[in-house]
mmCIF file of C-alpha atoms and ligand atoms in Angstrom:
data_model
loop_
_atom_site.group_PDB
_atom_site.id
_atom_site.type_symbol
_atom_site.label_atom_id
_atom_site.label_comp_id
_atom_site.label_asym_id
_atom_site.label_seq_id
_atom_site.Cartn_x
_atom_site.Cartn_y
_atom_site.Cartn_z
ATOM 1 C CA MET A 1 0.153 -7.462 12.728
ATOM 2 C CA TYR A 2 -1.722 -8.458 9.579
ATOM 3 C CA SER A 3 -5.167 -9.630 8.762
ATOM 4 C CA LYS A 4 -5.558 -12.818 6.874
ATOM 5 C CA ILE A 5 -8.522 -14.485 5.168
ATOM 6 C CA ILE A 6 -9.141 -17.843 6.920
ATOM 7 C CA GLY A 7 -12.400 -18.758 5.296
ATOM 8 C CA THR A 8 -14.499 -18.021 2.255
ATOM 9 C CA GLY A 9 -18.080 -18.830 1.354
ATOM 10 C CA SER A 10 -20.608 -17.968 -1.288
ATOM 11 C CA TYR A 11 -24.261 -18.480 -2.202
ATOM 12 C CA LEU A 12 -26.169 -18.153 -5.411
ATOM 13 C CA PRO A 13 -29.994 -18.328 -5.554
ATOM 14 C CA ALA A 14 -31.289 -21.461 -7.249
ATOM 15 C CA LYS A 15 -33.124 -19.684 -10.197
ATOM 16 C CA VAL A 16 -30.902 -19.185 -13.282
ATOM 17 C CA LEU A 17 -31.883 -16.777 -16.044
ATOM 18 C CA ASN A 18 -29.863 -17.277 -19.240
ATOM 19 C CA ASN A 19 -29.537 -14.918 -22.208
ATOM 20 C CA PHE A 20 -32.099 -16.913 -24.192
ATOM 21 C CA ASP A 21 -34.635 -16.405 -21.416
ATOM 22 C CA LEU A 22 -33.917 -12.689 -21.636
ATOM 23 C CA GLU A 23 -34.469 -12.758 -25.432
ATOM 24 C CA LYS A 24 -38.117 -13.479 -24.552
ATOM 25 C CA ILE A 25 -38.354 -10.502 -22.185
ATOM 26 C CA VAL A 26 -36.513 -7.687 -23.873
ATOM 27 C CA ASP A 27 -35.222 -6.749 -27.312
ATOM 28 C CA THR A 28 -31.777 -8.344 -26.999
ATOM 29 C CA THR A 29 -29.832 -11.315 -28.160
ATOM 30 C CA ASP A 30 -27.464 -13.843 -26.637
ATOM 31 C CA GLU A 31 -24.903 -12.764 -29.213
ATOM 32 C CA TRP A 32 -25.084 -9.086 -28.120
ATOM 33 C CA ILE A 33 -24.857 -9.823 -24.397
ATOM 34 C CA VAL A 34 -21.983 -12.272 -24.780
ATOM 35 C CA SER A 35 -19.942 -10.165 -27.174
ATOM 36 C CA ARG A 36 -20.432 -6.825 -25.209
ATOM 37 C CA SER A 37 -20.225 -8.208 -21.634
ATOM 38 C CA GLY A 38 -19.139 -11.839 -21.576
ATOM 39 C CA ILE A 39 -22.292 -12.680 -19.573
ATOM 40 C CA HIS A 40 -24.133 -15.953 -20.417
ATOM 41 C CA GLU A 41 -26.400 -16.334 -17.341
ATOM 42 C CA ARG A 42 -27.129 -14.874 -13.874
ATOM 43 C CA HIS A 43 -28.969 -16.060 -10.755
ATOM 44 C CA ILE A 44 -32.152 -14.412 -9.506
ATOM 45 C CA ALA A 45 -33.285 -14.473 -5.881
ATOM 46 C CA ALA A 46 -36.625 -16.069 -5.019
ATOM 47 C CA ASP A 47 -39.469 -13.719 -4.164
ATOM 48 C CA ASP A 48 -39.131 -14.470 -0.491
ATOM 49 C CA GLU A 49 -35.269 -14.166 -0.409
ATOM 50 C CA VAL A 50 -33.774 -10.918 0.826
ATOM 51 C CA THR A 51 -30.128 -9.835 0.960
ATOM 52 C CA SER A 52 -29.576 -11.049 4.523
ATOM 53 C CA ASP A 53 -30.722 -14.512 3.520
ATOM 54 C CA LEU A 54 -28.149 -14.717 0.783
ATOM 55 C CA ALA A 55 -25.551 -13.171 3.139
ATOM 56 C CA LEU A 56 -26.371 -15.777 5.785
ATOM 57 C CA GLN A 57 -25.775 -18.725 3.529
ATOM 58 C CA ALA A 58 -22.406 -17.355 2.228
ATOM 59 C CA SER A 59 -21.415 -16.498 5.821
ATOM 60 C CA LEU A 60 -22.161 -19.939 7.211
ATOM 61 C CA ARG A 61 -19.933 -21.401 4.528
ATOM 62 C CA ALA A 62 -17.108 -19.032 5.268
ATOM 63 C CA ILE A 63 -17.435 -19.608 9.005
ATOM 64 C CA ALA A 64 -17.357 -23.360 8.477
ATOM 65 C CA MET A 65 -14.174 -23.134 6.393
ATOM 66 C CA ALA A 66 -12.545 -20.826 8.970
ATOM 67 C CA GLY A 67 -13.361 -23.362 11.620
ATOM 68 C CA ILE A 68 -14.440 -20.767 14.152
ATOM 69 C CA SER A 69 -17.632 -20.267 16.102
ATOM 70 C CA ALA A 70 -19.804 -17.404 14.988
ATOM 71 C CA ASP A 71 -19.578 -15.888 18.431
ATOM 72 C CA GLU A 72 -15.861 -15.220 17.826
ATOM 73 C CA ILE A 73 -16.814 -12.671 15.213
ATOM 74 C CA ASP A 74 -16.363 -9.191 16.737
ATOM 75 C CA LEU A 75 -17.194 -7.154 13.620
ATOM 76 C CA ILE A 76 -19.509 -7.753 10.674
ATOM 77 C CA ILE A 77 -19.379 -5.467 7.607
ATOM 78 C CA VAL A 78 -21.917 -6.119 4.840
ATOM 79 C CA ALA A 79 -21.250 -4.379 1.551
ATOM 80 C CA THR A 80 -24.595 -3.993 -0.193
ATOM 81 C CA THR A 81 -26.592 -1.606 -2.354
ATOM 82 C CA THR A 82 -29.770 -3.551 -1.842
ATOM 83 C CA PRO A 83 -30.110 -3.750 1.920
ATOM 84 C CA ASP A 84 -33.189 -5.525 3.376
ATOM 85 C CA LYS A 85 -34.489 -2.254 4.806
ATOM 86 C CA THR A 86 -33.642 1.375 5.067
ATOM 87 C CA PHE A 87 -32.680 0.453 8.624
ATOM 88 C CA PRO A 88 -31.535 -1.379 10.637
ATOM 89 C CA SER A 89 -28.476 -2.415 8.677
ATOM 90 C CA THR A 90 -28.344 -5.754 6.903
ATOM 91 C CA ALA A 91 -25.278 -6.465 8.934
ATOM 92 C CA CYS A 92 -27.293 -6.271 12.171
ATOM 93 C CA ILE A 93 -29.965 -8.468 10.649
ATOM 94 C CA LEU A 94 -27.241 -10.896 9.630
ATOM 95 C CA GLN A 95 -25.735 -10.867 13.135
ATOM 96 C CA ASP A 96 -29.091 -11.947 14.525
ATOM 97 C CA LYS A 97 -29.591 -14.658 11.867
ATOM 98 C CA LEU A 98 -26.139 -15.996 12.725
ATOM 99 C CA GLY A 99 -27.149 -16.159 16.421
ATOM 100 C CA ILE A 100 -24.304 -13.926 17.480
ATOM 101 C CA THR A 101 -25.046 -12.395 20.917
ATOM 102 C CA SER A 102 -21.472 -11.456 21.952
ATOM 103 C CA GLY A 103 -22.043 -7.777 21.185
ATOM 104 C CA GLY A 104 -19.474 -7.158 18.461
ATOM 105 C CA ALA A 105 -20.017 -4.262 16.031
ATOM 106 C CA ALA A 106 -21.963 -4.599 12.760
ATOM 107 C CA PHE A 107 -22.588 -2.099 9.985
ATOM 108 C CA ASP A 108 -23.281 -1.865 6.266
ATOM 109 C CA MET A 109 -20.969 -0.261 3.757
ATOM 110 C CA GLN A 110 -22.356 1.451 0.700
ATOM 111 C CA ALA A 111 -19.918 1.763 -2.168
ATOM 112 C CA VAL A 112 -21.974 -0.069 -4.734
ATOM 113 C CA CYS A 113 -19.763 -2.418 -6.906
ATOM 114 C CA GLY A 114 -16.725 -1.004 -5.074
ATOM 115 C CA GLY A 115 -18.238 -2.155 -1.818
ATOM 116 C CA PHE A 116 -16.334 -5.345 -1.202
ATOM 117 C CA VAL A 117 -12.903 -3.769 -1.522
ATOM 118 C CA TYR A 118 -14.068 -0.842 0.606
ATOM 119 C CA ALA A 119 -15.280 -3.295 3.264
ATOM 120 C CA LEU A 120 -12.192 -5.518 3.116
ATOM 121 C CA ASN A 121 -9.903 -2.482 3.537
ATOM 122 C CA THR A 122 -11.954 -1.248 6.433
ATOM 123 C CA ALA A 123 -11.908 -4.650 8.090
ATOM 124 C CA ASP A 124 -8.111 -4.836 7.710
ATOM 125 C CA LEU A 125 -7.729 -1.411 9.406
ATOM 126 C CA TYR A 126 -9.939 -2.516 12.272
ATOM 127 C CA ILE A 127 -7.768 -5.547 12.823
ATOM 128 C CA ARG A 128 -4.468 -3.842 12.442
ATOM 129 C CA GLY A 129 -5.663 -1.006 14.705
ATOM 130 C CA GLY A 130 -6.403 -3.671 17.348
ATOM 131 C CA GLN A 131 -10.135 -2.971 17.505
ATOM 132 C CA ALA A 132 -11.221 -6.324 16.115
ATOM 133 C CA LYS A 133 -9.765 -9.767 15.941
ATOM 134 C CA THR A 134 -12.170 -11.732 13.734
ATOM 135 C CA VAL A 135 -14.146 -9.961 11.039
ATOM 136 C CA LEU A 136 -16.880 -11.233 8.790
ATOM 137 C CA VAL A 137 -16.886 -9.276 5.487
ATOM 138 C CA VAL A 138 -19.835 -9.883 3.200
ATOM 139 C CA GLY A 139 -20.886 -8.689 -0.286
ATOM 140 C CA ALA A 140 -24.505 -9.466 -0.890
ATOM 141 C CA GLU A 141 -27.059 -8.217 -3.394
ATOM 142 C CA VAL A 142 -30.476 -8.712 -4.819
ATOM 143 C CA LEU A 143 -30.018 -6.396 -7.690
ATOM 144 C CA SER A 144 -32.824 -8.019 -9.634
ATOM 145 C CA ARG A 145 -35.217 -6.021 -7.382
ATOM 146 C CA ILE A 146 -33.853 -2.742 -8.680
ATOM 147 C CA LEU A 147 -33.728 -3.685 -12.403
ATOM 148 C CA ASP A 148 -36.133 -2.304 -14.900
ATOM 149 C CA TRP A 149 -36.905 -5.491 -16.845
ATOM 150 C CA THR A 150 -37.962 -3.349 -19.861
ATOM 151 C CA ASP A 151 -34.616 -1.579 -20.045
ATOM 152 C CA ARG A 152 -32.320 -3.789 -22.131
ATOM 153 C CA THR A 153 -29.285 -1.532 -21.456
ATOM 154 C CA THR A 154 -29.224 -2.685 -17.780
ATOM 155 C CA CYS A 155 -31.412 -5.660 -17.055
ATOM 156 C CA VAL A 156 -29.191 -8.078 -19.068
ATOM 157 C CA LEU A 157 -26.090 -7.158 -17.006
ATOM 158 C CA PHE A 158 -26.827 -7.864 -13.399
ATOM 159 C CA GLY A 159 -27.487 -10.792 -11.098
ATOM 160 C CA ASP A 160 -28.038 -11.712 -7.431
ATOM 161 C CA GLY A 161 -25.644 -13.482 -5.031
ATOM 162 C CA ALA A 162 -23.537 -13.269 -1.910
ATOM 163 C CA GLY A 163 -19.913 -13.948 -0.933
ATOM 164 C CA ALA A 164 -18.234 -13.791 2.455
ATOM 165 C CA VAL A 165 -14.868 -14.012 4.014
ATOM 166 C CA VAL A 166 -13.666 -14.346 7.531
ATOM 167 C CA LEU A 167 -10.684 -12.182 8.273
ATOM 168 C CA GLN A 168 -8.514 -12.807 11.333
ATOM 169 C CA ALA A 169 -5.547 -11.133 13.014
ATOM 170 C CA SER A 170 -2.367 -12.940 12.000
ATOM 171 C CA GLU A 171 1.417 -12.608 12.383
ATOM 172 C CA GLU A 172 1.842 -13.966 8.857
ATOM 173 C CA PRO A 173 1.243 -11.593 5.921
ATOM 174 C CA GLY A 174 -2.298 -11.472 4.670
ATOM 175 C CA ILE A 175 -3.515 -8.148 3.249
ATOM 176 C CA ILE A 176 -0.406 -6.196 2.372
ATOM 177 C CA ALA A 177 -1.666 -3.118 0.595
ATOM 178 C CA ALA A 178 -4.963 -1.423 -0.273
ATOM 179 C CA LYS A 179 -6.006 1.787 -1.912
ATOM 180 C CA LEU A 180 -9.500 3.329 -2.218
ATOM 181 C CA HIS A 181 -10.741 6.249 -4.289
ATOM 182 C CA SER A 182 -13.915 7.895 -5.138
ATOM 183 C CA ASP A 183 -14.934 10.792 -7.430
ATOM 184 C CA GLY A 184 -18.449 12.070 -6.716
ATOM 185 C CA ARG A 185 -18.511 14.313 -9.718
ATOM 186 C CA HIS A 186 -19.679 11.217 -11.726
ATOM 187 C CA HIS A 187 -22.509 10.169 -9.383
ATOM 188 C CA ALA A 188 -25.170 10.637 -12.125
ATOM 189 C CA LEU A 189 -23.567 8.096 -14.487
ATOM 190 C CA LEU A 190 -24.558 5.074 -12.520
ATOM 191 C CA ARG A 191 -27.357 5.418 -10.050
ATOM 192 C CA ALA A 192 -30.710 4.277 -8.662
ATOM 193 C CA ASP A 193 -32.656 7.273 -7.457
ATOM 194 C CA GLY A 194 -35.449 5.681 -5.426
ATOM 195 C CA SER A 195 -35.456 3.051 -2.648
ATOM 196 C CA ILE A 196 -36.802 -0.284 -1.708
ATOM 197 C CA CYS A 197 -38.163 -1.458 1.661
ATOM 198 C CA ASN A 198 -39.338 -4.981 2.371
ATOM 199 C CA GLY A 199 -39.676 -5.583 -1.343
ATOM 200 C CA GLU A 200 -41.841 -2.459 -1.722
ATOM 201 C CA VAL A 201 -40.638 0.012 -4.328
ATOM 202 C CA GLN A 202 -40.577 3.762 -3.358
ATOM 203 C CA GLY A 203 -39.881 6.392 -5.989
ATOM 204 C CA ASP A 204 -37.885 5.228 -9.094
ATOM 205 C CA PRO A 205 -35.631 2.409 -7.770
ATOM 206 C CA PHE A 206 -34.226 1.258 -11.031
ATOM 207 C CA ILE A 207 -30.622 1.213 -12.047
ATOM 208 C CA LYS A 208 -29.654 3.814 -14.700
ATOM 209 C CA MET A 209 -26.277 3.600 -16.354
ATOM 210 C CA GLU A 210 -24.435 5.423 -19.021
ATOM 211 C CA GLY A 211 -22.642 2.275 -20.003
ATOM 212 C CA GLN A 212 -19.992 3.645 -22.387
ATOM 213 C CA SER A 213 -18.893 6.370 -19.994
ATOM 214 C CA VAL A 214 -18.653 3.959 -17.096
ATOM 215 C CA PHE A 215 -16.702 1.502 -19.264
ATOM 216 C CA LYS A 216 -14.074 4.134 -20.287
ATOM 217 C CA PHE A 217 -13.689 5.460 -16.751
ATOM 218 C CA ALA A 218 -13.390 1.932 -15.361
ATOM 219 C CA VAL A 219 -10.635 0.835 -17.730
ATOM 220 C CA THR A 220 -8.589 3.990 -16.907
ATOM 221 C CA VAL A 221 -8.882 4.061 -13.169
ATOM 222 C CA LEU A 222 -8.639 0.347 -12.587
ATOM 223 C CA SER A 223 -5.257 0.255 -14.380
ATOM 224 C CA LYS A 224 -4.092 3.105 -12.215
ATOM 225 C CA VAL A 225 -5.185 1.767 -8.888
ATOM 226 C CA VAL A 226 -3.580 -1.662 -9.425
ATOM 227 C CA ASP A 227 -0.350 0.126 -10.201
ATOM 228 C CA GLU A 228 -0.728 2.109 -6.963
ATOM 229 C CA VAL A 229 -1.027 -0.899 -4.744
ATOM 230 C CA LEU A 230 1.792 -2.685 -6.483
ATOM 231 C CA ALA A 231 4.004 0.423 -6.070
ATOM 232 C CA ASP A 232 3.227 0.395 -2.303
ATOM 233 C CA THR A 233 4.693 -3.116 -1.989
ATOM 234 C CA GLY A 234 7.451 -3.163 -4.586
ATOM 235 C CA LEU A 235 5.781 -6.096 -6.350
ATOM 236 C CA GLN A 236 5.406 -6.195 -10.169
ATOM 237 C CA GLY A 237 2.360 -7.233 -12.191
ATOM 238 C CA SER A 238 4.214 -10.507 -12.923
ATOM 239 C CA ASP A 239 4.334 -11.261 -9.185
ATOM 240 C CA ILE A 240 0.557 -11.509 -9.139
ATOM 241 C CA ASP A 241 -0.617 -15.186 -9.137
ATOM 242 C CA TRP A 242 -4.376 -14.347 -9.363
ATOM 243 C CA LEU A 243 -6.269 -11.251 -10.304
ATOM 244 C CA VAL A 244 -9.715 -11.515 -8.702
ATOM 245 C CA PRO A 245 -11.534 -8.628 -10.319
ATOM 246 C CA HIS A 246 -15.094 -7.176 -10.003
ATOM 247 C CA GLN A 247 -17.033 -9.103 -12.590
ATOM 248 C CA ALA A 248 -18.807 -6.419 -14.583
ATOM 249 C CA ASN A 249 -17.592 -6.938 -18.125
ATOM 250 C CA ILE A 250 -15.086 -9.387 -19.552
ATOM 251 C CA ARG A 251 -13.630 -6.618 -21.728
ATOM 252 C CA ILE A 252 -12.857 -4.452 -18.689
ATOM 253 C CA ILE A 253 -11.270 -7.495 -16.945
ATOM 254 C CA GLU A 254 -9.168 -8.292 -19.983
ATOM 255 C CA ALA A 255 -7.987 -4.691 -20.227
ATOM 256 C CA THR A 256 -6.820 -4.665 -16.570
ATOM 257 C CA ALA A 257 -5.064 -8.034 -16.994
ATOM 258 C CA LYS A 258 -3.334 -6.776 -20.072
ATOM 259 C CA LYS A 259 -2.166 -3.605 -18.283
ATOM 260 C CA LEU A 260 -0.623 -5.838 -15.534
ATOM 261 C CA GLY A 261 0.999 -8.074 -18.147
ATOM 262 C CA LEU A 262 -1.013 -11.003 -16.818
ATOM 263 C CA SER A 263 -2.310 -13.919 -18.887
ATOM 264 C CA MET A 264 -6.050 -14.552 -18.568
ATOM 265 C CA ASP A 265 -4.958 -17.927 -17.101
ATOM 266 C CA ASN A 266 -4.092 -15.868 -14.037
ATOM 267 C CA VAL A 267 -7.529 -14.189 -13.755
ATOM 268 C CA VAL A 268 -10.529 -15.561 -11.855
ATOM 269 C CA VAL A 269 -13.480 -15.069 -14.255
ATOM 270 C CA THR A 270 -17.022 -15.833 -13.169
ATOM 271 C CA VAL A 271 -18.815 -13.101 -15.078
ATOM 272 C CA ALA A 272 -20.164 -15.591 -17.619
ATOM 273 C CA GLN A 273 -22.137 -17.545 -14.962
ATOM 274 C CA HIS A 274 -22.861 -14.722 -12.393
ATOM 275 C CA GLY A 275 -23.238 -11.566 -14.398
ATOM 276 C CA ASN A 276 -22.597 -8.393 -12.432
ATOM 277 C CA THR A 277 -23.492 -8.996 -8.820
ATOM 278 C CA SER A 278 -22.018 -5.698 -7.646
ATOM 279 C CA SER A 279 -20.464 -5.980 -4.100
ATOM 280 C CA ALA A 280 -20.874 -9.766 -4.157
ATOM 281 C CA SER A 281 -18.878 -10.352 -7.337
ATOM 282 C CA ILE A 282 -15.342 -10.489 -5.865
ATOM 283 C CA PRO A 283 -16.121 -12.742 -2.867
ATOM 284 C CA LEU A 284 -18.156 -15.010 -5.199
ATOM 285 C CA ALA A 285 -15.229 -15.340 -7.577
ATOM 286 C CA LEU A 286 -12.691 -15.750 -4.724
ATOM 287 C CA ASP A 287 -14.705 -18.511 -3.127
ATOM 288 C CA ALA A 288 -14.974 -20.319 -6.501
ATOM 289 C CA ALA A 289 -11.203 -20.213 -7.008
ATOM 290 C CA VAL A 290 -10.484 -21.244 -3.444
ATOM 291 C CA ARG A 291 -12.825 -24.180 -3.450
ATOM 292 C CA ASP A 292 -11.650 -25.489 -6.859
ATOM 293 C CA GLY A 293 -8.033 -25.421 -5.611
ATOM 294 C CA SER A 294 -6.812 -22.757 -7.992
ATOM 295 C CA ILE A 295 -5.694 -20.397 -5.235
ATOM 296 C CA LYS A 296 -2.878 -21.846 -3.138
ATOM 297 C CA ALA A 297 -1.101 -20.833 0.075
ATOM 298 C CA GLY A 298 1.567 -18.210 -0.355
ATOM 299 C CA GLN A 299 0.165 -16.845 -3.611
ATOM 300 C CA HIS A 300 -0.342 -13.181 -4.287
ATOM 301 C CA LEU A 301 -3.876 -12.068 -5.093
ATOM 302 C CA LEU A 302 -4.934 -8.678 -6.451
ATOM 303 C CA LEU A 303 -8.569 -7.682 -5.987
ATOM 304 C CA GLU A 304 -10.043 -4.571 -7.720
ATOM 305 C CA ALA A 305 -13.419 -3.036 -8.320
ATOM 306 C CA ILE A 306 -15.243 0.041 -9.457
ATOM 307 C CA GLY A 307 -18.809 1.088 -8.822
ATOM 308 C CA GLY A 308 -21.320 3.913 -8.752
ATOM 309 C CA GLY A 309 -20.176 7.097 -7.157
ATOM 310 C CA PHE A 310 -17.729 6.529 -8.681
ATOM 311 C CA THR A 311 -15.966 4.439 -6.039
ATOM 312 C CA TRP A 312 -13.012 2.213 -6.864
ATOM 313 C CA GLY A 313 -10.069 0.527 -5.202
ATOM 314 C CA ALA A 314 -7.745 -2.470 -5.044
ATOM 315 C CA VAL A 315 -6.451 -4.804 -2.304
ATOM 316 C CA LEU A 316 -3.282 -6.837 -2.629
ATOM 317 C CA LEU A 317 -2.891 -9.866 -0.366
ATOM 318 C CA ARG A 318 -0.835 -12.932 0.272
ATOM 319 C CA TRP A 319 -2.934 -16.071 0.578
HETATM 320 O O1 UT7 J 1 -20.345 -2.614 -12.024
HETATM 321 C C1 UT7 J 1 -20.153 -1.237 -12.035
HETATM 322 C C2 UT7 J 1 -19.434 -0.805 -13.277
HETATM 323 N N1 UT7 J 1 -20.207 -1.114 -14.412
HETATM 324 C C3 UT7 J 1 -19.555 -1.395 -15.539
HETATM 325 O O2 UT7 J 1 -18.362 -1.503 -15.501
HETATM 326 C C4 UT7 J 1 -20.291 -1.451 -16.853
HETATM 327 C C5 UT7 J 1 -19.578 -0.644 -17.855
HETATM 328 N N2 UT7 J 1 -20.175 -0.686 -19.173
HETATM 329 C C6 UT7 J 1 -20.254 -1.757 -19.956
HETATM 330 O O3 UT7 J 1 -19.972 -2.851 -19.531
HETATM 331 C C7 UT7 J 1 -20.650 -1.596 -21.403
HETATM 332 O O4 UT7 J 1 -20.756 -0.224 -21.700
HETATM 333 C C8 UT7 J 1 -22.102 -2.220 -21.644
HETATM 334 C C9 UT7 J 1 -22.008 -3.772 -21.684
HETATM 335 C C10 UT7 J 1 -23.109 -1.765 -20.670
HETATM 336 C C11 UT7 J 1 -22.560 -1.781 -23.073
HETATM 337 O O5 UT7 J 1 -21.641 -2.161 -24.062
HETATM 338 P P1 UT7 J 1 -21.208 -1.101 -25.140
HETATM 339 O O6 UT7 J 1 -20.295 -1.824 -26.079
HETATM 340 O O7 UT7 J 1 -20.670 0.108 -24.421
HETATM 341 O O8 UT7 J 1 -22.501 -0.786 -25.889
HETATM 342 P P2 UT7 J 1 -23.298 0.599 -26.104
HETATM 343 O O9 UT7 J 1 -23.901 1.033 -24.758
HETATM 344 O O10 UT7 J 1 -22.422 1.570 -26.777
HETATM 345 O O11 UT7 J 1 -24.530 0.194 -26.998
HETATM 346 C C12 UT7 J 1 -24.266 -0.179 -28.350
HETATM 347 C C13 UT7 J 1 -25.563 -0.492 -29.063
HETATM 348 C C14 UT7 J 1 -26.618 0.680 -28.883
HETATM 349 O O12 UT7 J 1 -27.326 0.729 -30.092
HETATM 350 P P3 UT7 J 1 -26.943 1.867 -31.205
HETATM 351 O O13 UT7 J 1 -27.156 3.130 -30.426
HETATM 352 O O14 UT7 J 1 -25.545 1.591 -31.531
HETATM 353 O O15 UT7 J 1 -27.908 1.607 -32.279
HETATM 354 C C15 UT7 J 1 -27.549 0.146 -27.839
HETATM 355 O O16 UT7 J 1 -28.863 0.686 -27.933
HETATM 356 O O17 UT7 J 1 -26.197 -1.635 -28.441
HETATM 357 C C16 UT7 J 1 -27.569 -1.352 -28.102
HETATM 358 N N3 UT7 J 1 -27.899 -2.153 -26.859
HETATM 359 C C17 UT7 J 1 -28.359 -3.401 -26.972
HETATM 360 N N4 UT7 J 1 -28.594 -4.207 -28.000
HETATM 361 C C18 UT7 J 1 -29.045 -5.458 -27.775
HETATM 362 C C19 UT7 J 1 -27.778 -1.755 -25.593
HETATM 363 N N5 UT7 J 1 -28.180 -2.806 -24.887
HETATM 364 C C20 UT7 J 1 -28.553 -3.804 -25.683
HETATM 365 C C21 UT7 J 1 -28.980 -5.133 -25.441
HETATM 366 N N6 UT7 J 1 -29.226 -5.889 -26.462
HETATM 367 N N7 UT7 J 1 -29.211 -5.598 -24.173
#
């Protein structure tokens, strides 16, 4: 028994903030942002949009592509660092917005930018363990709410958005290997100490990041974890048709592709248009490449991400 992605969807808020807009807000330049991160623009949620709203739009698109009824979903996992509320979970709120009353399970997963690979691996285990048949896995964030717009070292990097996949039990290979890691010793390097509730800020909610340390750690462990999942399957880097990486920085993405011996032609890159959308970045990139026809049946995809904690991991699947 495998689990296979049968539908993808994504949603980006209408408002676009480009680097030139940011030049007017903080002491930065388009040249600095592009050369250090590869980001040109990012989307920002409207004042009345919360994470579950973004998640809903992405989910509806994934459900439509999957050709299922929402009531068939027996588990929802929402990876998010910016939940609507302290509780209940954004997954439960999403379940309600989707009109699902069939009583399946729903919970959030908090692994920051590593959240989507954590959630996908968890969903796969639920399916292969026989506890769920059809799982909605969502990565959704309104990171703009936890950015200090006077801190140029962070506010230029992040954006809002959501991506979703429907995963279903299948006899054909889908997810074929996954590996997750964390190392809590580094929790202070990338963090947000306070909290946010219904748009209200409590304590210091803003993202703090020691960028260079995160960068170095990311390059090292992502290279290792992609090797680990390949080793589990006997596949080589050259067998990967598409690397679908977390979109934090084009230089980190290029380093991982190089380690795998992959051309950038085999890498899905959306960081220029989306910025770093944390747990949403992989499903946003995946949906873009599925819908433009780049990803085709039978191809091998490698997904990888790292986030605060640190958490990191990779998932290898056959499309
Ligand atoms: O998603 C979770 C994982 N997150 C990541 O993977 C992010 C990892 N880190 C990075 O992507 C990079 O470290 C950054 C893009 C955040 C920064 O790039 P960098 O090449 O590591 O730059 P830096 O932090 O070493 O800063 C270089 C200089 C500094 O000035 P001095 O000290 O050399 O005079 C900064 O103050 O750039 C300055 N700087 C800026 N200048 C213009 C920092 N932010 C900006 C800015 N505009 N926005």
